[in-house]
Coordinates of C-alpha atoms in Angstrom, one line a residue:
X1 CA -18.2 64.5 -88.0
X2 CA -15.8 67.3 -86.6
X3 CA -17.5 69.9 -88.2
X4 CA -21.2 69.5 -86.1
X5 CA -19.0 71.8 -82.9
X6 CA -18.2 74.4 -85.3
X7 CA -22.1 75.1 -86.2
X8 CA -23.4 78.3 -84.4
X9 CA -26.8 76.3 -83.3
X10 CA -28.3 80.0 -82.0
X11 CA -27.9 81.2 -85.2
X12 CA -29.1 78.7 -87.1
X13 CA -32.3 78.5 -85.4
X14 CA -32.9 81.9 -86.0
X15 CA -32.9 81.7 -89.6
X16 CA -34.8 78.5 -89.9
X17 CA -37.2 80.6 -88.3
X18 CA -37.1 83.8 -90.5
X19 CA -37.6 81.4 -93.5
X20 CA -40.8 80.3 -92.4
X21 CA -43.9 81.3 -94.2
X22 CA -46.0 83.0 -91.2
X23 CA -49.8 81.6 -91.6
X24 CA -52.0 83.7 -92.5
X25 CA -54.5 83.9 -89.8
X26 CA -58.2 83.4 -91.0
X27 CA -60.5 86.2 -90.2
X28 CA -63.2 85.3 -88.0
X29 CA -67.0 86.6 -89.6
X30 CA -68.0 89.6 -88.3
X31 CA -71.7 90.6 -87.1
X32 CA -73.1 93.0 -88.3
X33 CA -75.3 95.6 -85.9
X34 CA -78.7 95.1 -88.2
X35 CA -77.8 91.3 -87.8
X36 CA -77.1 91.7 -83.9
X37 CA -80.1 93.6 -83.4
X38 CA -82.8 91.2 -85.3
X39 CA -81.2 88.2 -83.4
X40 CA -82.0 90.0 -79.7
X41 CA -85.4 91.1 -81.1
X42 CA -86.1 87.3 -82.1
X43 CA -85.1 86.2 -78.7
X44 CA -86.6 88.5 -76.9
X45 CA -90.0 88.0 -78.5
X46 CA -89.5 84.5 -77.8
X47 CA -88.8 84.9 -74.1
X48 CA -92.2 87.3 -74.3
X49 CA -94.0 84.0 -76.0
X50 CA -92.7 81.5 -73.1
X51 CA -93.3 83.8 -70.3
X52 CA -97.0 84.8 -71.4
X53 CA -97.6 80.8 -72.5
X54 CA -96.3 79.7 -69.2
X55 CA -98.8 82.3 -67.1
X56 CA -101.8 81.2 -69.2
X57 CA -100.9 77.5 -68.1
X58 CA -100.7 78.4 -64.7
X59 CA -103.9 80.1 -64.4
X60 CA -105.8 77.3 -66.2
X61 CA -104.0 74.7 -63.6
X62 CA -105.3 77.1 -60.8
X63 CA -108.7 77.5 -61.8
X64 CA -108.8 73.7 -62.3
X65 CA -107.4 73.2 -58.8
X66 CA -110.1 75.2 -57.5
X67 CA -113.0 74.5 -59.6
X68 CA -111.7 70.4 -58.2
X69 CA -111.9 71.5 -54.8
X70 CA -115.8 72.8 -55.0
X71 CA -117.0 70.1 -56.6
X72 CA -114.9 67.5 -53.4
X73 CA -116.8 70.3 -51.2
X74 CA -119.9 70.2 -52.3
X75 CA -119.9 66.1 -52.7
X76 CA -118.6 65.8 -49.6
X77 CA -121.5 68.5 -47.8
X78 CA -124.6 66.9 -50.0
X79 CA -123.3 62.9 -48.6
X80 CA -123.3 64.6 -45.4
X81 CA -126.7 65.9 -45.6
X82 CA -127.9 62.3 -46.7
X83 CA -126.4 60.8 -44.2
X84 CA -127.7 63.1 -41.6
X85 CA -131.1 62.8 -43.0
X86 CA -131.4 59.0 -44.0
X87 CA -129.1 57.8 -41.4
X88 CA -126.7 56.0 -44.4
X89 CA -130.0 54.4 -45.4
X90 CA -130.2 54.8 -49.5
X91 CA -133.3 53.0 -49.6
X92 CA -135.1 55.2 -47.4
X93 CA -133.7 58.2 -49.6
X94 CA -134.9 56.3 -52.9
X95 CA -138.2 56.1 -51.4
X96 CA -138.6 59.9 -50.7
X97 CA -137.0 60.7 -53.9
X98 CA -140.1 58.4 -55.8
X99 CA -142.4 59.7 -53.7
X100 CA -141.6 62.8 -54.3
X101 CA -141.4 62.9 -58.1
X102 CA -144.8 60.7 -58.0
X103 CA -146.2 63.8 -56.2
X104 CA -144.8 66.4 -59.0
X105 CA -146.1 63.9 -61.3
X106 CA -149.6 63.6 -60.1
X107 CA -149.8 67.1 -59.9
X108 CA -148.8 67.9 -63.4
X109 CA -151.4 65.1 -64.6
X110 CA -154.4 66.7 -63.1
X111 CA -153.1 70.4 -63.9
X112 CA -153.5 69.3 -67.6
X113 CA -157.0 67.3 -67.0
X114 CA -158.3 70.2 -65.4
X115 CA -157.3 72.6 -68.7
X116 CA -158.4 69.4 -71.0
X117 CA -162.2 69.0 -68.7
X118 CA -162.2 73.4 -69.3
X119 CA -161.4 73.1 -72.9
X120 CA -164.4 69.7 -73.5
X121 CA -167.1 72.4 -71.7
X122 CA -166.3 75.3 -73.7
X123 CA -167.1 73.2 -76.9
X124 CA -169.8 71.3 -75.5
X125 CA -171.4 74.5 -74.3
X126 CA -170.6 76.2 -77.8
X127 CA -172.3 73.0 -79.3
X128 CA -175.1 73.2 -77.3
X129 CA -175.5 76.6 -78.5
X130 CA -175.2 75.8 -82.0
X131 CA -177.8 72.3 -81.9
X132 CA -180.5 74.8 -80.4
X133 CA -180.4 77.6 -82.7
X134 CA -182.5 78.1 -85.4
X135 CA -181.7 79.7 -88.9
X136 CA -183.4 81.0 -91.9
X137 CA -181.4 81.4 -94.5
X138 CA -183.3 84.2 -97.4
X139 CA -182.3 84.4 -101.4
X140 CA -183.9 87.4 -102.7
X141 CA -184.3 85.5 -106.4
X142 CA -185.7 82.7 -107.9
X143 CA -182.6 80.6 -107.7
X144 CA -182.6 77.5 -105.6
X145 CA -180.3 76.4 -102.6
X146 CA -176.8 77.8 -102.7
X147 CA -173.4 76.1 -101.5
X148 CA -173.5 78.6 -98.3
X149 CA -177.0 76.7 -97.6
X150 CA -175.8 73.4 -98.1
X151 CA -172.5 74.6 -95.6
X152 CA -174.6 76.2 -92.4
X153 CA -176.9 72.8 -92.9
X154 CA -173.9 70.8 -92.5
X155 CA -172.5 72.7 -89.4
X156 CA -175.5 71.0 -88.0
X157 CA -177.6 74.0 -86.3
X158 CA -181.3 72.8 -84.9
X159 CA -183.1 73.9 -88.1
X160 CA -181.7 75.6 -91.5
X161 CA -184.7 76.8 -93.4
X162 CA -184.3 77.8 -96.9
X163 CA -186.5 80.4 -98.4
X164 CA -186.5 82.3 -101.5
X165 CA -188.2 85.1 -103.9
X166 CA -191.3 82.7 -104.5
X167 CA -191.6 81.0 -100.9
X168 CA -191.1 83.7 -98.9
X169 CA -192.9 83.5 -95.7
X170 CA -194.9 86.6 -93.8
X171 CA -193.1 86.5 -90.7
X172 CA -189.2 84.9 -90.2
X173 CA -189.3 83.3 -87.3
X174 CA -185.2 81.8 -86.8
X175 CA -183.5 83.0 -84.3
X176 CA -180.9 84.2 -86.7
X177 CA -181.8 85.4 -90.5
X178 CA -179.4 85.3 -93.7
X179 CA -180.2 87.6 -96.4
X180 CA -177.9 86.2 -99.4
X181 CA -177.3 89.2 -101.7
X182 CA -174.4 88.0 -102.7
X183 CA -175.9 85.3 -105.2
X184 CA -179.0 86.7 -106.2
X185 CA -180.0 87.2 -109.9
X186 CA -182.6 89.7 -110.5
X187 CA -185.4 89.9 -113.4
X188 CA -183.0 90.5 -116.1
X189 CA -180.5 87.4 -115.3
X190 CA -178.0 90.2 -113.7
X191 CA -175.8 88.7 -110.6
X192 CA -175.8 91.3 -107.7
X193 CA -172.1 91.3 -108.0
X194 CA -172.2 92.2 -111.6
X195 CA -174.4 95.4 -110.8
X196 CA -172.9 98.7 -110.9
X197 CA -171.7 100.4 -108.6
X198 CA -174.8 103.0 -108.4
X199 CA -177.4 100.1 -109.3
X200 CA -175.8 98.0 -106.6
X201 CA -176.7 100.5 -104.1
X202 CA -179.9 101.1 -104.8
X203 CA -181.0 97.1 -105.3
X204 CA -179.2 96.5 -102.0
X205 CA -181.1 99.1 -100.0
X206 CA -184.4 98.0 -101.7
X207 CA -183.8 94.4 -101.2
X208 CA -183.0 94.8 -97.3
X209 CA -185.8 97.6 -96.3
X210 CA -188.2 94.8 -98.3
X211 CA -186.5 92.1 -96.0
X212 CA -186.6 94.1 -93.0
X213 CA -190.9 94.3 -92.8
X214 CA -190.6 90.6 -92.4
X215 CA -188.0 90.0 -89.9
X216 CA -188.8 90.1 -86.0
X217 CA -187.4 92.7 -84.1
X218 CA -185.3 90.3 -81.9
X219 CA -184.0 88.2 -84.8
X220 CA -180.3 88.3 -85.1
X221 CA -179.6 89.4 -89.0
X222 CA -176.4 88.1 -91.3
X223 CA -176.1 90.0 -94.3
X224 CA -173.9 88.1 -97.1
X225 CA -172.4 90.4 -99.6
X226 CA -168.9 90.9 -101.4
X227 CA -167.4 94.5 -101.1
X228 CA -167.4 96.9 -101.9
X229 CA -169.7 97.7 -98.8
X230 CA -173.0 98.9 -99.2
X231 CA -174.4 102.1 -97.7
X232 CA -177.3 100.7 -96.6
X233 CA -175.7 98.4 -94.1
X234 CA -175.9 100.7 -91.3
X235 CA -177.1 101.4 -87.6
X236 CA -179.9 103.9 -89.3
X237 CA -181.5 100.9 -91.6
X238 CA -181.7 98.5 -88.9
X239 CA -182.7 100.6 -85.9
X240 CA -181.3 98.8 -82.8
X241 CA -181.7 95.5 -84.3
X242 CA -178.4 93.2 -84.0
X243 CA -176.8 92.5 -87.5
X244 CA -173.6 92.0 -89.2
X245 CA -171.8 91.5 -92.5
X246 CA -170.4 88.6 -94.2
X247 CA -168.1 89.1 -97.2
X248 CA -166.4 85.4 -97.8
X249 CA -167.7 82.1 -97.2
X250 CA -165.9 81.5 -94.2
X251 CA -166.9 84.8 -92.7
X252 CA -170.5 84.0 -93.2
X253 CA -170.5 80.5 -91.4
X254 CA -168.7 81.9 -88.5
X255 CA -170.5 84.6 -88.3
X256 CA -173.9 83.0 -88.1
X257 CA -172.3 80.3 -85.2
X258 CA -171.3 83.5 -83.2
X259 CA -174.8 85.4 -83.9
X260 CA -176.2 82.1 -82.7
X261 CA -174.8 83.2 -79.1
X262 CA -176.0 86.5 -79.3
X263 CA -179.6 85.3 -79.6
X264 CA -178.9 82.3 -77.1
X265 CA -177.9 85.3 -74.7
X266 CA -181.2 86.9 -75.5
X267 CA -183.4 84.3 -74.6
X268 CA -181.8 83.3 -71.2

């Protein structure tokens, strides 16, 4: 062991250490500046989101405070008015509130009575009208009763006469007329309907100036006939008399109800 003093321990050292691998050092990942700046935009959109998200949430809590406090305000005035009112005596306060609504009640009710009494008079006056009117009801043919008879019969006026070519009487007497042209036949088995055009015109206007020397001058006259309209029918014919026309079934039963009232008006 007498050779360990006569090592140069500096030296040695020194080329232990120049022997040694050096490490490489690993190289740390580098950012690039499209990387960096997506990241920042990323955050900074998400800072925008939290910031805006967080304001909404604070409005809503503050309209919810306040919208709380109104509603504790008003409570609180309207159980001060009661108890003002009622001296903190709920039954006296259900008693006025029944009464009340028994009023509004009562008053509704006999609002609608009133309009329902209104509405019964009307028709019982129309009625009336209708059960004291007389009708004569005309067929310029042979032909016997039609449907439109057996209808104005049915809608119960005081009398419904039917009269036709061979029973015609010297004087109508109703207090409103209905000359049927519309289902007449004449000699030849021809409906008036089926007539043309020209013919139509001329059997109409003979038909009603024949029916005319019979009828009273206050009679109310209903003239049933299907367009197309007939010249005749016109303020000329009928010389101040009161008359209308009737193309449809319907037409002609309403239309004799509301001539009824024009010769109820004349008679009062």
């Amino acid at each position: 062991m007498d050779w360990l003093p006569s090592i140069d321990l500096p030296h040695l050292w020194d080329l232990v250490i120049s022997q040694t691998p050096t490490p490489t050092p690993t190289p740390s990942p580098v950012l690039t500046p499209a990387k960096n700046l997506n990241d920042i935009e990323l955050l900074k959109s998400q800072l925008e989101f939290l910031k805006a998200t967080n304001g909404q949430l604070g409005e809503s809590f503050n309209r919810f405070v306040g919208a709380m406090q109104f509603t504790l305000v008003a409570f609180a005035f309207l159980g001060g008015v009661v108890v003002f009112v009622f001296g903190n005596n709920l039954k006296s306060a259900k008693e006025v509130a029944t009464q009340t609504i028994q009023q509004e009640i009562d008053n509704h009710i006999a609002g609608l009575v009133k309009k329902e009494v209104r509405n019964v008079k009307r028709t019982l006056q129309r009625e009336r009208v209708i059960s004291s009117t007389t009708v004569d009801y005309y067929l310029p043919s042979l032909d016997g009763e039609p449907n439109e008879y057996k209808l104005l019969v049915a809608r119960e006026f005081k009398n419904v006469k039917f009269w036709n070519k061979t029973t015609i009487p010297q004087r109508f007497l109703a207090d409103v007329c209905v000359l049927d042209l519309e289902n007449s036949i004449d000699a030849a088995g021809k409906k008036f309907s089926e007539l043309p055009p020209d013919k139509r015109q001329e059997t109409g206007k003979r038909i009603i100036d024949e029916f005319l020397q019979n009828l009273p001058q206050a009679a109310i006259l209903v003239i049933y006939v299907a367009p197309p309209h007939l010249n005749a029918i016109n303020n000329a014919t009928f010389k101040g008399r009161y008359y209308a026309p009737a193309n449809t079934v319907i037409t002609l039963v309403g239309m004799v109800a509301d001539a009824a009232y024009v010769a109820h008006g004349q008679n009062t």
